[in-house]
Coordinates of C-alpha atoms and ligand atoms in Angstrom, one line a residue:
R117 CA 10.8 36.0 175.5
G118 CA 8.9 39.3 174.3
K119 CA 9.4 40.6 170.8
R120 CA 11.8 43.4 169.8
A121 CA 11.1 46.3 167.7
F122 CA 13.0 48.7 165.7
I123 CA 11.2 51.8 165.0
A124 CA 12.7 54.2 162.3
G125 CA 11.5 57.7 162.5
V126 CA 11.1 58.9 166.1
A127 CA 12.3 62.2 167.0
D128 CA 9.4 63.6 169.6
D129 CA 6.4 62.6 171.2
N130 CA 4.0 63.8 168.4
G131 CA 4.4 61.8 165.6
Y132 CA 3.1 58.2 164.1
G133 CA 6.2 56.6 165.1
W134 CA 6.0 57.4 169.1
A135 CA 2.6 56.4 169.0
I136 CA 3.6 52.8 167.4
A137 CA 6.5 52.6 169.8
K138 CA 3.9 53.2 172.7
A139 CA 1.3 50.6 171.2
L140 CA 4.2 48.0 170.9
A141 CA 5.7 48.7 174.4
A142 CA 2.1 48.1 175.7
A143 CA 1.9 44.8 174.0
G144 CA 5.1 43.9 175.7
A145 CA 7.6 44.7 173.1
E146 CA 11.2 45.6 173.5
I147 CA 11.6 49.2 171.8
L148 CA 14.6 50.2 169.8
V149 CA 14.4 53.5 167.8
G150 CA 16.4 54.9 165.1
T151 CA 16.5 59.0 165.4
W152 CA 17.2 61.3 162.2
V153 CA 20.9 62.3 163.0
P154 CA 20.1 66.2 163.1
A155 CA 17.3 65.8 165.5
L156 CA 19.2 63.1 167.7
N157 CA 20.5 65.5 170.3
I158 CA 17.4 67.4 171.2
F159 CA 15.6 64.0 170.9
E160 CA 17.9 62.4 173.5
T161 CA 18.2 65.3 175.7
S162 CA 14.3 65.9 176.2
L163 CA 14.1 62.1 177.0
R164 CA 16.7 62.2 179.5
R165 CA 15.3 65.0 181.1
G166 CA 12.0 63.9 181.5
K167 CA 10.1 66.0 179.0
F168 CA 8.6 63.0 177.4
D169 CA 7.7 61.2 180.6
E170 CA 3.7 62.3 180.4
S171 CA 3.5 60.8 176.9
R172 CA 5.5 57.8 177.9
K173 CA 2.8 56.8 180.2
L174 CA 1.3 53.4 179.1
P175 CA -2.2 52.0 180.0
D176 CA -1.0 50.1 182.9
G177 CA 0.6 53.1 184.3
S178 CA 4.2 52.2 183.7
L179 CA 6.6 54.4 181.3
M180 CA 7.6 53.1 178.2
D181 CA 11.1 52.2 178.3
I182 CA 13.2 53.0 174.9
V183 CA 16.1 50.7 175.4
K184 CA 18.3 52.3 172.8
V185 CA 18.1 55.0 170.6
Y186 CA 20.4 54.7 167.2
P187 CA 21.2 57.6 165.2
L188 CA 19.9 57.0 161.7
D189 CA 20.0 58.9 158.5
A190 CA 18.1 56.6 156.1
V191 CA 19.3 58.3 152.7
Y192 CA 22.6 56.7 153.2
D193 CA 23.3 52.8 153.0
S194 CA 26.6 52.8 153.9
P195 CA 29.6 55.3 154.8
E196 CA 31.0 55.3 151.2
D197 CA 27.7 57.0 150.2
V198 CA 28.0 59.8 152.5
P199 CA 29.1 63.4 150.8
E200 CA 32.0 65.2 152.4
D201 CA 29.8 68.2 153.3
V202 CA 27.8 65.9 155.4
K203 CA 30.4 63.8 156.9
S204 CA 32.3 67.2 158.2
N205 CA 28.7 68.9 159.1
K206 CA 28.7 69.6 163.0
R207 CA 25.5 67.6 163.6
Y208 CA 26.4 64.5 161.6
A209 CA 30.3 64.6 162.9
G210 CA 29.3 64.3 166.7
S211 CA 27.7 60.8 165.7
S212 CA 28.9 57.7 164.0
N213 CA 27.5 54.6 162.5
W214 CA 24.5 56.4 161.4
T215 CA 24.1 54.8 157.7
V216 CA 21.5 51.9 157.2
K217 CA 23.9 49.3 156.8
E218 CA 25.8 50.4 160.0
V219 CA 22.8 50.8 162.2
A220 CA 21.7 46.9 161.4
E221 CA 24.9 45.9 162.0
S222 CA 24.9 47.7 165.6
V223 CA 21.8 46.4 166.4
K224 CA 22.9 42.7 165.4
N225 CA 25.9 43.5 167.6
D226 CA 23.7 44.9 170.4
F227 CA 20.9 42.2 170.6
G228 CA 21.5 39.7 167.9
S229 CA 18.1 40.0 166.3
I230 CA 14.5 41.8 166.0
D231 CA 11.0 40.8 165.3
I232 CA 9.5 44.0 164.3
L233 CA 10.7 46.7 161.8
V234 CA 8.9 50.0 161.6
H235 CA 9.3 52.6 159.0
S236 CA 7.7 55.9 160.0
L237 CA 9.9 58.7 158.3
A238 CA 9.5 60.7 155.2
N239 CA 10.9 63.7 153.7
G240 CA 10.7 66.0 150.5
P241 CA 12.6 69.0 150.2
E242 CA 10.0 70.4 148.1
V243 CA 6.8 69.3 149.3
T244 CA 5.3 72.8 149.3
K245 CA 5.8 72.8 145.5
P246 CA 3.2 71.7 143.0
L247 CA 4.5 68.3 141.0
L248 CA 4.6 70.7 138.0
E249 CA 7.3 72.9 139.6
T250 CA 9.4 70.2 141.6
S251 CA 13.1 69.8 140.4
R252 CA 14.3 66.6 139.2
R253 CA 16.9 66.8 142.5
G254 CA 13.7 67.3 144.8
Y255 CA 11.8 64.8 143.4
L256 CA 14.5 62.1 143.7
A257 CA 15.3 63.3 147.2
A258 CA 11.7 62.6 148.2
I259 CA 11.7 59.2 146.7
S260 CA 15.2 58.5 148.2
A261 CA 14.0 59.5 151.9
S262 CA 10.6 58.3 151.8
S263 CA 10.5 55.4 149.6
Y264 CA 14.1 54.1 149.1
S265 CA 14.7 54.2 152.8
Y266 CA 12.1 51.6 153.2
V267 CA 13.8 49.1 150.7
S268 CA 17.2 49.8 152.1
L269 CA 16.1 49.3 155.6
L270 CA 14.4 45.9 155.1
Q271 CA 17.3 44.8 152.9
H272 CA 19.8 45.4 155.8
F273 CA 17.5 44.3 158.5
L274 CA 15.9 41.2 157.2
P275 CA 18.9 39.2 157.7
I276 CA 18.6 39.6 161.6
M277 CA 14.5 39.3 161.6
N278 CA 13.2 36.3 163.1
P279 CA 11.0 34.0 161.0
G280 CA 7.3 35.1 161.7
G281 CA 8.4 38.7 162.1
A282 CA 6.8 41.7 160.5
T283 CA 7.3 45.2 159.2
I284 CA 5.2 48.0 158.5
S285 CA 5.4 51.6 157.1
L286 CA 3.1 54.7 157.0
T287 CA 1.7 55.9 153.6
Y288 CA -0.8 58.5 152.5
I289 CA -4.1 58.7 150.3
A290 CA -2.2 61.4 148.2
S291 CA -0.7 58.2 146.1
E292 CA -4.0 57.2 144.6
R293 CA -5.9 60.4 144.7
A294 CA -5.0 63.9 143.8
I295 CA -4.4 66.1 147.0
P296 CA -3.4 69.4 145.9
G297 CA -0.4 70.8 148.3
Y298 CA 0.9 67.3 148.7
G299 CA 3.8 68.1 146.2
G300 CA 7.4 68.0 145.6
G301 CA 7.1 64.1 144.6
M302 CA 5.8 63.0 147.9
S303 CA 2.8 62.0 146.2
S304 CA 4.9 59.8 143.8
A305 CA 7.2 58.7 146.6
K306 CA 3.8 57.3 148.4
A307 CA 2.9 55.4 145.3
A308 CA 6.2 53.9 145.2
L309 CA 6.2 52.9 148.9
E310 CA 2.5 51.2 148.3
S311 CA 3.8 49.4 145.4
D312 CA 7.2 48.4 146.8
T313 CA 4.9 46.7 149.8
R314 CA 3.5 44.3 147.7
V315 CA 6.8 43.3 145.9
L316 CA 8.5 43.2 149.2
A317 CA 6.0 41.2 151.0
F318 CA 6.4 38.4 148.2
E319 CA 10.1 38.7 148.6
A320 CA 10.5 38.8 152.2
G321 CA 7.7 36.4 152.8
R322 CA 9.7 33.9 150.6
K323 CA 13.1 34.7 151.9
G324 CA 12.3 35.1 155.7
K325 CA 8.6 34.3 156.4
I326 CA 8.2 38.2 157.1
R327 CA 5.2 40.2 156.5
V328 CA 5.3 43.6 154.9
N329 CA 2.2 45.9 155.1
T330 CA 1.6 49.4 154.9
I331 CA -0.7 51.6 157.0
S332 CA -2.6 54.6 155.1
A333 CA -3.1 56.8 157.9
G334 CA -5.2 60.2 157.8
P335 CA -4.0 63.8 158.9
L336 CA -2.1 64.2 162.0
G337 CA -0.6 67.6 163.2
S338 CA 3.0 66.1 163.5
R339 CA 6.0 67.9 163.2
A340 CA 6.6 66.6 159.5
A341 CA 3.0 67.3 158.5
K342 CA 3.3 71.1 159.9
A343 CA 6.1 71.4 157.3
I344 CA 3.6 70.6 154.5
G345 CA 1.8 73.8 155.4
F346 CA -1.9 73.2 155.3
I347 CA -2.3 70.1 158.0
E348 CA -4.9 72.2 159.8
K349 CA -6.8 72.1 156.5
M350 CA -6.5 68.6 155.9
I351 CA -7.7 67.6 159.6
E352 CA -10.8 69.9 159.3
Y353 CA -11.6 68.5 155.9
S354 CA -11.6 64.9 157.5
Y355 CA -13.5 66.2 160.2
V356 CA -16.3 67.3 158.2
N357 CA -16.3 64.8 155.3
A358 CA -15.1 61.3 156.9
P359 CA -18.1 58.5 157.8
L360 CA -16.6 59.0 161.5
Q361 CA -16.5 62.5 162.5
K362 CA -14.1 62.5 165.0
E363 CA -10.4 63.5 165.8
L364 CA -8.0 60.7 164.4
L365 CA -5.7 60.1 167.3
A366 CA -2.2 58.8 166.8
D367 CA -2.9 56.0 169.1
E368 CA -5.4 54.6 166.6
V369 CA -2.5 54.2 164.0
G370 CA -0.4 53.0 166.8
N371 CA -3.0 50.1 167.7
T372 CA -3.4 49.0 164.0
A373 CA 0.2 48.7 163.8
A374 CA 0.6 46.8 166.9
F375 CA -2.4 44.4 165.3
L376 CA -0.4 44.0 161.9
V377 CA 2.8 43.0 163.5
S378 CA 1.2 40.6 165.7
P379 CA -0.1 36.7 165.4
L380 CA -3.7 38.1 165.2
A381 CA -2.4 39.5 161.6
S382 CA -0.7 36.3 160.6
A383 CA -2.1 35.9 157.2
I384 CA -2.0 39.6 156.2
T385 CA 0.8 40.7 154.1
G386 CA 1.0 43.2 150.9
S387 CA -1.7 45.2 152.2
T388 CA -2.4 48.9 152.5
V389 CA -4.5 49.4 155.5
Y390 CA -6.5 52.4 155.7
V391 CA -6.5 54.3 159.5
D392 CA -8.4 57.4 158.5
N393 CA -11.8 57.5 160.0
G394 CA -13.1 56.1 156.7
L395 CA -12.2 59.3 154.6
N396 CA -10.7 57.3 151.8
T397 CA -14.1 55.6 151.0
M398 CA -15.8 58.7 150.1
G399 CA -16.5 60.0 146.6
L400 CA -18.9 63.2 147.2
A401 CA -19.4 64.0 151.1
I402 CA -22.4 65.9 152.2
Ligands
NAI579 P1 7.1 62.8 162.1 O1 7.5 63.9 162.1 O2 6.9 62.2 163.7 O3 8.1 61.4 161.4 C1 8.9 61.7 160.4 C2 10.5 61.4 161.0 O4 11.1 61.1 159.7 C3 10.8 62.5 161.9 O5 11.2 61.9 163.2 C4 12.0 62.8 161.2 O6 13.2 63.3 161.8 C5 12.4 61.6 160.3 N1 13.1 61.6 159.0 C6 13.4 62.5 158.1 N2 14.2 62.2 157.3 C7 15.0 61.3 157.9 C8 16.1 60.4 157.2 N3 16.8 60.7 156.1 N4 16.7 59.6 158.1 C9 15.9 59.1 159.3 N5 14.8 60.0 159.8 C10 14.3 60.9 158.8 O7 5.9 62.8 161.5 P2 4.7 61.9 160.9 O8 3.7 62.6 160.1 O9 4.4 61.2 162.0 O10 5.4 60.9 159.7 C11 5.6 59.4 159.9 C12 5.1 58.5 158.8 O11 3.9 58.9 158.7 C13 5.5 59.4 157.5 O12 5.9 58.2 156.6 C14 4.6 60.3 156.8 O13 4.6 60.3 155.4 C15 3.5 59.3 157.4 N6 2.2 59.8 157.4 C16 1.9 61.1 158.1 C17 0.5 61.6 158.0 C18 0.3 63.0 158.8 O14 -0.9 63.4 158.6 N7 1.2 63.4 159.9 C19 -0.6 60.9 157.2 C20 -0.2 59.7 156.5 C21 1.3 59.4 156.6

């Protein structure tokens, strides 16, 4: 039987989540996605109307099949955690069972088990503010949506992951080097995510024979990245300064993800793997 993957954080065809879904589909995996509740409607409508058909094309000419789209808000673990104003919000009230615990239960009821879990989501409401001007609430919100969301997903999905399975997340070099402009506690959130990758690799390895890695990706003009405000500058900086002076394609991250969750990477766990045209290795670029 082919492998089954759940990819959290797909809401259009521009981001890393979409590229990872495609690479896994091309390798024969069955694709399930988790889509942020407020973005669900437009994503499903676009999918249904064929708006993504061009970008659903796989190398063999067939179209990637997304077997099921689950509404998800990874900031909430179970229904008890959802505040009243969110519950009654029009965009949320139209969907159900979108807390992490409920999504894992739904996937279990629908399919029984998965082999691959991908976390490709982040959110920092104050990302445009320097850390020095970030509020406690903004900082904690960044950590909640971008770091704890991964702990929670793995916590709830591990029981339905087949032994030998693997999970990955996406991180950014701002966790270890100062990147002015990547604010609001997002740099802190990525540092937590990378540290958690090592600890979760140990725990999930021992508990369920599951591998845990994270990809430190270079800049991509995704929807989330455009919200930060200076993504074009980051892309240009990389183009000028990286060892490989070429555009970084989302598919290159997708391919690395497919490798990392495959048996080819059977001894790799707890790692941060750079897919950034080598930019992270530079001190002074000339
Ligand atoms: P994206 O916009 O395609 O993906 C982010 C997704 O997170 C969106 O689909 C959004 O709806 C979802 N999301 C936000 N809050 C959520 C929540 N509470 N629950 C569920 N889903 C939620 O953008 P991108 O850039 O592809 O982001 C994917 C990952 O890649 C993120 O972890 C990001 O930090 C990371 N990354 C991105 C880089 C870039 O330059 N674009 C560079 C390095 C890492």
